[in-house]
Short mmCIF file of C-alpha atoms in Angstrom, two decimals:
data_model
loop_
_atom_site.label_atom_id
_atom_site.label_comp_id
_atom_site.label_asym_id
_atom_site.label_seq_id
_atom_site.Cartn_x
_atom_site.Cartn_y
_atom_site.Cartn_z
CA MET A 14 -0.83 53.22 -2.85
CA GLU A 15 2.45 51.86 -4.77
CA PRO A 16 3.95 49.03 -2.27
CA ASN A 17 7.40 49.57 -2.59
CA LEU A 18 9.97 46.61 -4.56
CA GLU A 19 12.99 47.90 -5.26
CA GLY A 20 14.78 46.49 -2.13
CA VAL A 21 13.32 43.06 -2.55
CA LYS A 22 16.18 40.87 -3.77
CA ALA A 23 14.78 37.01 -3.10
CA LEU A 24 11.13 35.30 -3.87
CA ALA A 25 10.49 32.61 -1.85
CA PHE A 26 7.58 30.11 -3.41
CA ASP A 27 5.47 27.56 -1.72
CA VAL A 28 5.22 25.21 -4.29
CA PHE A 29 1.62 22.96 -3.31
CA GLY A 30 -0.51 24.40 -5.31
CA THR A 31 1.53 27.52 -6.06
CA VAL A 32 3.91 25.78 -8.73
CA VAL A 33 2.94 22.61 -8.77
CA ASP A 34 -1.24 20.93 -9.26
CA TYR A 35 -1.31 17.94 -7.32
CA ARG A 36 -5.20 17.11 -7.33
CA THR A 37 -4.39 16.76 -11.70
CA THR A 38 -1.41 14.60 -12.09
CA ILE A 39 -2.02 12.32 -8.50
CA VAL A 40 -5.62 12.53 -10.20
CA ALA A 41 -4.75 10.74 -14.11
CA GLU A 42 -1.25 9.11 -11.62
CA GLY A 43 -3.94 7.36 -10.25
CA GLN A 44 -5.99 6.33 -13.05
CA ARG A 45 -2.78 4.92 -15.23
CA LEU A 46 -2.14 2.89 -12.14
CA GLY A 47 -5.99 1.83 -11.97
CA GLU A 48 -6.43 0.87 -15.36
CA ALA A 49 -3.53 -1.09 -15.39
CA GLY A 50 -4.66 -3.20 -12.18
CA GLY A 51 -7.98 -3.39 -12.17
CA ILE A 52 -8.54 -0.96 -9.48
CA GLU A 53 -11.61 0.83 -9.79
CA ILE A 54 -11.64 3.93 -7.05
CA ASP A 55 -12.95 7.97 -7.72
CA TRP A 56 -9.22 8.86 -8.22
CA ALA A 57 -10.28 12.95 -7.40
CA ALA A 58 -12.05 12.21 -4.52
CA PHE A 59 -8.62 9.29 -3.67
CA ALA A 60 -6.17 13.28 -4.45
CA ASP A 61 -8.92 15.22 -1.57
CA ALA A 62 -8.66 13.00 0.84
CA TRP A 63 -4.88 12.24 0.47
CA ARG A 64 -3.88 16.05 0.94
CA GLY A 65 -6.20 16.43 3.97
CA ARG A 66 -4.23 14.30 5.43
CA TYR A 67 -1.47 16.81 4.89
CA ARG A 68 -2.62 19.60 8.11
CA PRO A 69 -3.21 17.04 10.13
CA SER A 70 0.31 14.50 9.43
CA MET A 71 2.39 18.31 9.66
CA ASP A 72 0.77 19.57 12.96
CA ARG A 73 0.84 16.32 14.76
CA VAL A 74 4.74 16.35 14.28
CA MET A 75 4.95 20.11 15.55
CA ARG A 76 2.82 19.50 17.85
CA GLY A 77 5.80 16.97 19.72
CA GLU A 78 2.71 14.14 19.15
CA LEU A 79 5.30 12.43 16.29
CA PRO A 80 9.83 13.15 16.31
CA TRP A 81 10.37 15.11 13.49
CA THR A 82 9.36 12.90 10.39
CA ASN A 83 9.37 13.70 5.91
CA LEU A 84 6.61 15.10 4.10
CA ASP A 85 7.40 11.80 2.39
CA ALA A 86 7.08 9.61 5.31
CA LEU A 87 3.69 11.24 6.12
CA HIS A 88 2.76 11.03 2.63
CA ARG A 89 3.34 7.05 2.66
CA ALA A 90 1.31 6.56 6.47
CA ALA A 91 -1.38 8.81 5.37
CA LEU A 92 -1.51 5.99 1.34
CA GLU A 93 -1.87 3.48 3.99
CA GLU A 94 -5.04 5.00 6.07
CA LEU A 95 -6.06 6.03 2.24
CA LEU A 96 -6.18 2.26 0.27
CA ALA A 97 -7.57 0.54 3.30
CA GLU A 98 -10.52 3.38 3.45
CA PHE A 99 -10.92 3.14 -0.41
CA GLY A 100 -10.79 -1.05 -0.19
CA VAL A 101 -7.18 -1.19 -2.43
CA SER A 102 -6.13 -4.38 -2.24
CA GLY A 103 -3.50 -6.16 -2.98
CA LEU A 104 -0.69 -3.21 -4.39
CA SER A 105 3.52 -4.61 -3.24
CA GLU A 106 5.70 -2.47 -1.75
CA GLU A 107 7.22 -1.47 -4.91
CA GLU A 108 3.36 -0.29 -5.91
CA LYS A 109 2.60 2.17 -2.83
CA GLN A 110 6.63 3.23 -3.61
CA ARG A 111 5.28 4.36 -7.03
CA LEU A 112 2.50 5.58 -5.63
CA ASN A 113 4.52 8.03 -3.19
CA GLY A 114 6.50 8.97 -5.25
CA VAL A 115 4.08 10.70 -6.83
CA TRP A 116 4.65 13.84 -4.85
CA HIS A 117 8.13 14.03 -6.84
CA ARG A 118 7.10 14.03 -10.20
CA LEU A 119 3.73 17.45 -9.70
CA ARG A 120 3.42 18.75 -12.55
CA PRO A 121 3.67 23.28 -12.98
CA TRP A 122 0.93 24.47 -13.56
CA GLY A 123 1.62 25.91 -17.21
CA ASP A 124 3.06 29.38 -16.41
CA SER A 125 5.00 28.28 -13.95
CA VAL A 126 8.00 27.60 -16.12
CA PRO A 127 8.05 30.72 -18.11
CA GLY A 128 7.10 33.18 -15.40
CA LEU A 129 10.17 32.24 -13.12
CA LEU A 130 12.48 31.93 -16.06
CA ARG A 131 11.68 35.16 -16.28
CA LEU A 132 11.67 36.02 -12.63
CA LYS A 133 15.19 33.87 -12.28
CA THR A 134 16.68 37.03 -14.59
CA ARG A 135 16.20 39.41 -12.30
CA PHE A 136 15.72 37.96 -8.62
CA VAL A 137 17.44 34.42 -6.58
CA LEU A 138 14.73 31.57 -6.57
CA ALA A 139 14.14 29.56 -3.38
CA THR A 140 11.44 26.91 -2.65
CA LEU A 141 10.64 27.83 1.58
CA SER A 142 8.06 24.40 1.06
CA ASN A 143 6.71 21.30 3.96
CA GLY A 144 8.60 19.49 0.93
CA ASN A 145 11.02 17.82 1.86
CA VAL A 146 14.56 18.37 0.33
CA ARG A 147 14.55 15.02 -1.93
CA LEU A 148 10.92 16.09 -3.28
CA LEU A 149 12.01 19.15 -3.93
CA VAL A 150 14.77 18.38 -5.53
CA ASP A 151 13.33 15.21 -8.01
CA MET A 152 10.41 17.77 -8.19
CA ALA A 153 12.05 19.81 -10.02
CA LYS A 154 15.02 17.77 -11.87
CA ASN A 155 11.79 16.62 -13.59
CA ALA A 156 9.47 19.78 -14.00
CA GLY A 157 12.82 21.68 -15.36
CA LEU A 158 11.54 24.61 -12.40
CA PRO A 159 14.62 26.69 -12.01
CA TRP A 160 15.24 27.04 -8.99
CA ASP A 161 18.58 28.31 -7.41
CA LEU A 162 17.60 27.00 -4.17
CA ILE A 163 15.96 24.68 -2.32
CA PHE A 164 15.01 25.44 0.57
CA SER A 165 13.11 22.94 3.35
CA ALA A 166 11.25 22.65 6.50
CA GLU A 167 12.95 19.39 6.77
CA LEU A 168 16.22 21.77 7.20
CA ALA A 169 14.98 23.74 9.87
CA ARG A 170 12.83 20.97 11.48
CA ALA A 171 9.20 23.08 11.79
CA TYR A 172 6.85 23.10 9.04
CA LYS A 173 5.31 26.80 8.02
CA PRO A 174 3.42 28.56 9.07
CA ASP A 175 5.92 28.17 12.14
CA PRO A 176 8.14 31.41 12.16
CA ARG A 177 11.58 28.86 11.97
CA ALA A 178 11.02 28.21 8.23
CA TYR A 179 10.31 31.54 7.43
CA ARG A 180 13.50 32.82 9.63
CA MET A 181 16.20 30.59 8.47
CA LEU A 182 15.61 30.86 4.86
CA GLN A 183 15.58 35.25 5.21
CA GLU A 184 18.55 33.72 7.33
CA LEU A 185 21.14 31.83 5.15
CA LEU A 186 19.81 34.54 2.50
CA MET A 187 22.03 36.65 4.62
CA LEU A 188 19.26 39.34 3.41
CA ASN A 189 16.67 41.53 5.99
CA PRO A 190 13.07 39.92 6.02
CA ASN A 191 11.65 43.41 3.82
CA GLU A 192 14.32 41.68 1.50
CA ILE A 193 12.47 38.55 0.65
CA MET A 194 8.84 38.11 -0.77
CA MET A 195 6.64 34.53 0.31
CA VAL A 196 5.01 33.84 -2.52
CA ALA A 197 2.31 32.10 -1.97
CA ALA A 198 -1.91 30.31 -3.57
CA HIS A 199 -2.40 30.47 0.77
CA GLN A 200 -3.63 33.33 2.63
CA ASP A 201 -1.33 32.25 6.58
CA ASP A 202 1.47 31.30 4.24
CA LEU A 203 1.73 34.73 3.19
CA ARG A 204 0.73 36.11 7.20
CA ALA A 205 2.97 34.92 8.41
CA ALA A 206 5.56 35.04 5.89
CA GLN A 207 4.27 38.91 6.46
CA ASP A 208 4.64 38.84 10.46
CA LEU A 209 8.02 38.54 10.25
CA GLY A 210 8.23 41.20 8.10
CA PHE A 211 8.46 39.71 4.55
CA LYS A 212 6.68 41.43 1.64
CA ALA A 213 4.09 39.30 0.26
CA ALA A 214 2.42 38.32 -3.65
CA PHE A 215 -0.84 36.83 -3.45
CA VAL A 216 -0.93 33.85 -6.40
CA MET A 217 -4.48 33.20 -7.37
CA ARG A 218 -4.91 29.52 -7.98
CA PRO A 219 -8.51 28.42 -8.51
CA LEU A 220 -8.39 25.59 -9.86
CA GLU A 221 -5.94 24.37 -6.85
CA HIS A 222 -9.04 22.29 -5.58
CA GLY A 223 -10.99 20.60 -8.43
CA PRO A 224 -13.35 22.31 -11.36
CA GLN A 225 -16.27 22.31 -8.82
CA ALA A 226 -14.44 23.53 -5.41
CA VAL A 227 -14.79 27.21 -4.40
CA PRO A 228 -11.28 28.58 -2.53
CA ASP A 229 -11.12 31.29 -0.93
CA LEU A 230 -9.50 33.68 -3.27
CA THR A 231 -10.03 36.35 -0.88
CA ALA A 232 -6.24 39.38 -0.81
CA ASP A 233 -5.14 40.69 1.49
CA PRO A 234 -5.03 44.03 1.35
CA SER A 235 -2.29 44.04 3.22
CA PHE A 236 -0.58 42.11 0.41
CA ASP A 237 1.99 43.68 -1.74
CA VAL A 238 1.02 41.95 -5.04
CA VAL A 239 -1.44 39.86 -6.01
CA ALA A 240 -1.66 37.82 -9.18
CA THR A 241 -3.45 35.89 -11.14
CA ASP A 242 -0.07 33.33 -12.20
CA LEU A 243 3.93 33.45 -12.51
CA VAL A 244 3.92 34.61 -15.23
CA ASP A 245 1.67 37.65 -14.51
CA LEU A 246 3.78 38.34 -11.10
CA ALA A 247 6.77 38.90 -13.83
CA ARG A 248 5.26 41.22 -15.26
CA GLN A 249 4.26 43.40 -12.74
CA LEU A 250 7.37 42.57 -11.14
CA GLY A 251 8.60 45.01 -14.60
CA LEU A 252 10.27 41.81 -15.85
CA MET B 15 39.19 -4.57 -11.59
CA GLU B 16 36.28 -1.41 -13.11
CA PRO B 17 34.78 -0.02 -10.04
CA ASN B 18 30.40 -1.02 -9.85
CA LEU B 19 29.15 2.37 -10.35
CA GLU B 20 25.88 1.59 -11.65
CA GLY B 21 24.20 2.44 -8.67
CA VAL B 22 25.65 5.92 -8.51
CA LYS B 23 22.55 8.56 -8.08
CA ALA B 24 24.31 11.56 -7.08
CA LEU B 25 26.67 13.65 -6.55
CA ALA B 26 28.54 16.12 -4.29
CA PHE B 27 31.08 18.14 -5.29
CA ASP B 28 34.09 20.20 -3.67
CA VAL B 29 33.31 23.57 -5.01
CA PHE B 30 36.67 25.66 -4.16
CA GLY B 31 39.52 24.93 -6.56
CA THR B 32 38.05 21.79 -8.19
CA VAL B 33 34.76 24.24 -9.75
CA VAL B 34 36.34 27.55 -9.48
CA ASP B 35 39.09 28.77 -9.92
CA TYR B 36 40.11 31.23 -6.35
CA ARG B 37 43.17 32.39 -7.75
CA THR B 38 42.37 33.71 -10.51
CA THR B 39 39.58 35.53 -9.76
CA ILE B 40 40.69 36.55 -6.97
CA VAL B 41 44.39 37.96 -8.27
CA ALA B 42 41.44 39.54 -11.30
CA GLU B 43 39.67 41.32 -9.36
CA GLY B 44 43.06 42.56 -7.08
CA GLN B 45 43.98 44.11 -9.32
CA ARG B 46 41.68 45.87 -10.98
CA LEU B 47 40.86 47.63 -7.49
CA GLY B 48 44.71 48.20 -6.90
CA GLU B 49 44.55 50.20 -10.39
CA ALA B 50 41.75 51.60 -9.02
CA GLY B 51 42.63 52.72 -6.03
CA GLY B 52 46.59 52.63 -6.45
CA ILE B 53 47.53 49.67 -4.43
CA GLU B 54 50.16 48.14 -5.55
CA ILE B 55 50.84 44.54 -3.96
CA ASP B 56 52.22 41.05 -5.09
CA TRP B 57 47.82 40.08 -5.68
CA ALA B 58 48.55 36.73 -6.13
CA ALA B 59 50.69 36.12 -3.32
CA PHE B 60 47.27 38.01 -1.89
CA ALA B 61 44.70 35.37 -2.62
CA ASP B 62 47.33 32.59 -1.40
CA ALA B 63 47.87 34.15 2.01
CA TRP B 64 43.66 34.38 1.72
CA ARG B 65 42.66 30.67 1.53
CA GLY B 66 45.89 29.95 2.96
CA ARG B 67 43.83 31.19 6.82
CA TYR B 68 40.94 28.90 4.97
CA ARG B 69 41.86 25.69 7.36
CA PRO B 70 43.20 27.63 10.37
CA SER B 71 39.50 29.44 10.39
CA MET B 72 37.34 26.40 10.00
CA ASP B 73 39.42 24.63 13.23
CA ARG B 74 39.22 27.33 15.73
CA VAL B 75 35.25 27.20 14.94
CA MET B 76 35.41 22.23 14.89
CA ARG B 77 37.08 23.31 18.39
CA GLY B 78 34.56 25.27 19.95
CA GLU B 79 37.47 28.56 19.91
CA LEU B 80 34.52 30.26 18.51
CA PRO B 81 31.01 29.96 17.59
CA TRP B 82 29.66 28.97 14.44
CA THR B 83 30.56 31.04 12.18
CA ASN B 84 30.38 31.09 8.23
CA LEU B 85 32.44 31.55 5.59
CA ASP B 86 31.96 35.13 4.62
CA ALA B 87 32.77 35.78 8.33
CA LEU B 88 35.77 33.91 8.05
CA HIS B 89 36.47 35.22 4.54
CA ARG B 90 36.14 38.94 6.18
CA ALA B 91 37.97 38.12 9.47
CA ALA B 92 41.47 36.55 7.50
CA LEU B 93 40.72 39.50 4.76
CA GLU B 94 41.48 43.01 8.04
CA GLU B 95 44.19 40.77 9.11
CA LEU B 96 45.70 40.57 4.98
CA LEU B 97 45.36 43.77 4.51
CA ALA B 98 46.98 45.19 7.85
CA GLU B 99 49.87 42.20 6.58
CA PHE B 100 49.89 43.72 2.98
CA GLY B 101 50.57 47.70 3.90
CA VAL B 102 46.68 48.41 2.53
CA SER B 103 44.93 50.82 4.04
CA GLY B 104 42.21 53.15 3.45
CA LEU B 105 40.14 50.45 2.17
CA SER B 106 36.45 52.09 2.06
CA GLU B 107 33.85 49.93 4.76
CA GLU B 108 32.07 49.38 1.14
CA GLU B 109 34.77 48.38 -0.79
CA LYS B 110 35.80 45.60 1.89
CA GLN B 111 32.55 44.11 1.46
CA ARG B 112 33.36 44.66 -1.86
CA LEU B 113 36.54 42.45 -2.40
CA ASN B 114 35.39 40.36 0.06
CA GLY B 115 32.04 38.93 -1.77
CA VAL B 116 34.48 38.44 -4.80
CA TRP B 117 33.93 34.50 -3.00
CA HIS B 118 30.99 34.90 -4.86
CA ARG B 119 31.75 35.56 -7.46
CA LEU B 120 34.99 33.31 -8.37
CA ARG B 121 34.99 32.07 -12.06
CA PRO B 122 34.74 28.40 -12.72
CA TRP B 123 37.06 26.50 -14.82
CA GLY B 124 36.83 26.05 -18.63
CA ASP B 125 35.80 22.65 -18.40
CA SER B 126 33.01 23.26 -15.61
CA VAL B 127 29.94 24.92 -17.11
CA PRO B 128 29.99 22.42 -19.64
CA GLY B 129 30.96 19.03 -17.70
CA LEU B 130 27.76 19.74 -14.86
CA LEU B 131 25.43 19.94 -17.34
CA ARG B 132 26.54 16.86 -18.69
CA LEU B 133 26.42 15.33 -15.49
CA LYS B 134 23.20 17.04 -14.83
CA THR B 135 21.43 14.91 -17.07
CA ARG B 136 21.86 11.51 -15.86
CA PHE B 137 22.55 12.16 -12.30
CA VAL B 138 21.63 14.52 -9.00
CA LEU B 139 24.63 17.14 -8.60
CA ALA B 140 24.74 18.83 -4.58
CA THR B 141 27.45 20.58 -3.76
CA LEU B 142 29.22 19.77 -0.95
CA SER B 143 30.77 23.01 -0.23
CA ASN B 144 32.27 24.50 3.28
CA GLY B 145 30.77 27.91 1.16
CA ASN B 146 28.25 29.34 3.01
CA VAL B 147 24.75 28.80 1.50
CA ARG B 148 24.31 32.60 0.00
CA LEU B 149 27.23 32.15 -0.58
CA LEU B 150 27.59 29.52 -2.71
CA VAL B 151 24.09 30.61 -4.64
CA ASP B 152 25.42 34.08 -5.29
CA MET B 153 27.85 31.85 -7.17
CA ALA B 154 25.51 29.63 -8.72
CA LYS B 155 23.51 33.28 -10.46
CA ASN B 156 26.77 33.97 -11.90
CA ALA B 157 28.72 31.69 -13.18
CA GLY B 158 26.17 29.53 -14.66
CA LEU B 159 26.06 26.39 -12.34
CA PRO B 160 23.21 24.45 -13.24
CA TRP B 161 23.21 22.13 -9.65
CA ASP B 162 20.36 20.56 -8.63
CA LEU B 163 20.95 20.92 -4.74
CA ILE B 164 22.95 23.74 -2.85
CA PHE B 165 24.18 21.92 -0.14
CA SER B 166 26.34 23.41 3.04
CA ALA B 167 28.79 22.65 6.07
CA GLU B 168 26.54 25.78 6.94
CA LEU B 169 23.32 23.62 7.01
CA ALA B 170 25.46 20.91 9.52
CA ARG B 171 27.08 23.76 11.22
CA ALA B 172 30.09 21.27 10.46
CA TYR B 173 32.49 22.07 8.00
CA LYS B 174 34.28 19.50 6.19
CA PRO B 175 35.46 16.85 6.80
CA ASP B 176 33.59 16.39 9.46
CA PRO B 177 31.41 13.42 8.82
CA ARG B 178 28.47 15.11 9.79
CA ALA B 179 28.35 17.57 7.07
CA TYR B 180 28.56 14.64 4.28
CA ARG B 181 25.93 12.55 6.56
CA MET B 182 23.77 15.38 6.99
CA LEU B 183 23.58 15.37 2.66
CA GLN B 184 23.84 11.49 2.21
CA GLU B 185 20.42 12.27 4.97
CA LEU B 186 18.85 14.25 2.61
CA LEU B 187 19.11 13.01 -0.35
CA MET B 188 17.89 9.86 0.90
CA LEU B 189 20.44 7.44 -0.55
CA ASN B 190 22.77 4.84 0.51
CA PRO B 191 26.03 5.74 0.88
CA ASN B 192 27.26 3.99 -1.98
CA GLU B 193 24.73 5.75 -4.26
CA ILE B 194 27.03 9.83 -3.97
CA MET B 195 30.46 9.85 -5.59
CA MET B 196 32.29 12.47 -3.64
CA VAL B 197 33.83 14.34 -6.96
CA ALA B 198 36.51 16.73 -5.00
CA ALA B 199 40.29 18.47 -6.29
CA HIS B 200 41.83 17.11 -2.43
CA GLN B 201 42.42 14.12 -0.89
CA ASP B 202 42.00 14.71 2.24
CA ASP B 203 37.28 15.60 1.58
CA LEU B 204 37.68 12.36 -0.96
CA ARG B 205 38.42 10.12 2.07
CA ALA B 206 36.73 11.64 4.52
CA ALA B 207 33.97 10.72 2.37
CA GLN B 208 35.33 7.16 0.93
CA ASP B 209 35.09 7.11 4.89
CA LEU B 210 31.21 7.32 5.57
CA GLY B 211 30.83 4.52 2.82
CA PHE B 212 30.47 7.59 -0.43
CA LYS B 213 32.37 6.63 -3.75
CA ALA B 214 34.95 8.71 -5.06
CA ALA B 215 36.32 11.12 -7.99
CA PHE B 216 39.41 12.52 -8.04
CA VAL B 217 39.73 15.33 -10.17
CA MET B 218 42.67 16.68 -11.56
CA ARG B 219 43.45 20.88 -10.84
CA PRO B 220 47.06 21.23 -11.07
CA LEU B 221 47.18 25.19 -10.93
CA GLU B 222 44.58 25.55 -8.26
CA HIS B 223 47.42 26.80 -6.32
CA GLY B 224 48.88 28.93 -9.50
CA PRO B 225 51.39 27.67 -12.39
CA GLN B 226 55.22 28.12 -9.78
CA ALA B 227 53.10 25.84 -7.32
CA VAL B 228 53.88 21.31 -7.30
CA PRO B 229 49.73 20.76 -6.05
CA ASP B 230 49.48 16.66 -5.03
CA LEU B 231 47.90 14.79 -7.44
CA THR B 232 48.48 11.33 -6.58
CA ALA B 233 45.49 9.73 -6.82
CA ASP B 234 44.59 7.26 -4.15
CA PRO B 235 44.38 3.55 -6.12
CA SER B 236 41.05 3.26 -3.06
CA PHE B 237 39.46 6.37 -5.48
CA ASP B 238 37.44 4.86 -7.98
CA VAL B 239 37.01 7.14 -10.77
CA VAL B 240 40.34 9.45 -11.34
CA ALA B 241 39.62 12.67 -13.66
CA THR B 242 41.45 15.68 -15.51
CA ASP B 243 38.17 17.53 -15.46
CA LEU B 244 34.95 18.20 -15.30
CA VAL B 245 33.99 17.13 -18.83
CA ASP B 246 36.47 14.25 -18.37
CA LEU B 247 34.70 12.72 -15.94
CA ALA B 248 31.29 12.81 -17.59
CA ARG B 249 33.01 10.64 -20.40
CA GLN B 250 33.73 8.19 -17.94
CA LEU B 251 30.75 7.74 -16.31
CA GLY B 252 29.59 6.97 -19.89
CA LEU B 253 27.92 10.80 -20.56
#
C-alpha cells in the first residue's frame, strides 16, 4: 500500500550522519592539524572514537549523572580524554578549541544541499538534532544548509531519543504528529518519532562510519519512505 | 566617539514594525476580506486596535493572570473582541483562522530583505521576537527573510522586555552580551537589551503606525547605531 503522505507539512531532520559527514570532515581537519603540528595518529580511528563517546556522554546527562551539558561541552570533555589516549600532548587551548569546533564545520553529503533546496519549496525544514543551537547555526551558515527552523535537543534539555525533544518541536510547529516526517539515517531515531505518531523517512548512509564499516541499513517495513539520499527523498515526495 | 562595533558577531532583530509592516498588510488583507464578504469597516482603525491589544495581552501573561499563551492565541482572543466591537458578525471559523493568520503573512519593509542579505554575509542574524515560533517560520518562508536562527520569546516563556528572553538567546548563541547587537524600531526593546550589555541599533520606522501617526523617533544618545532602514544599517556596518 502506498503510504499517505499528503498531510505532511514539515520535515524534521537528524543532522549528524544524515545531513553531514562528520567522519570525513574530522579526518581531513585532523590530518591538516597533524601535518602542521607534527602529530602522527590515525585520524580515522580518532574520529570514530570521538563519535563513539557521543551516546555514552548523552546517556550520562539523561540519567542525571551530569547536569544539563550541551553537545559542545560533551565533545570537549571527550576530546580531552581522547588526546591523552592517543598520546597527543602540547596542543594549546586555542588549538583544542579550534579542533572541538570541527563539529560546527562538518561538510554536508553531496546530495544534502540540492535535496534540501528542493524539499524547502514545499515543506518546512527543521533540524531535530542533539547538536546545540550555536553548533547548528554555525554549521548551517558554513555549509549553506537552508533550514527554515533550527531546533535542538538543547531547547528541550532532553537528548533524542527522549520523547520530549520530538514533542517540543511538534508543539512549536503547532502541527499534529502525523503532519511531521522525521528524516534520519538511524532506525532508533525514526522509531522514537514513530512512537509519537510522526511519519518516518529512512535515508541510507552506507559511508557514515567509513568505507570499511557495515552499518545497519535495514529499512523497517513501518518506515513510510526509504531513500538513498536527500535528492531521492525529494523525488519520492514529488519534487 | 565612534562606537566600537568590531566585536559584534550576531544581530538580534525585533520583527513586528522593525522588519515587517503589519499595518499595511492587515489593511490590505482586511479590505480584500471585506470586499469578498460585504464587510465595510475602517480596516486601518481595526489594524491599529488589534496591535493596540498586543502589549496589554502580553502584560496579562507576564503578571500571571493568564498561563503561558503564545502570540497566535493572544491575537485570536483579541480578534474575537474586536470583531464584536467593530460590529462584524457571520465570519466562519475558517475565515477567522485565515484572518488571524495574517500575522504569519506580514510583508517586509522594502529595505528588509536586501538589508538582511547584506548583513547575513558577516553576522549571525537571529530573530528576538514576541511572535511565536510557528508564526516566525511561516513569515520567513512567505517573505523570504533569510534568518540564521529563529528565536522567540515563546522559547523563554517570557515576553520582551523581560530580560529572560534576551538572556536565553545570548546563552544559546554562546556569546558575550557585547557581541550581540539588538536591532529594533522601539526604544524600550533596545534599552532592555542594553541593560544586559547588548549593543543597540535603532531603526527609524516613521510609517509603522501609519502616515498620520507621529511615532517617537528619538534616538537615545546611548544607542550605538541609528539607521534609517536595514540597508542603511548594513552600510553603517561596512557592508
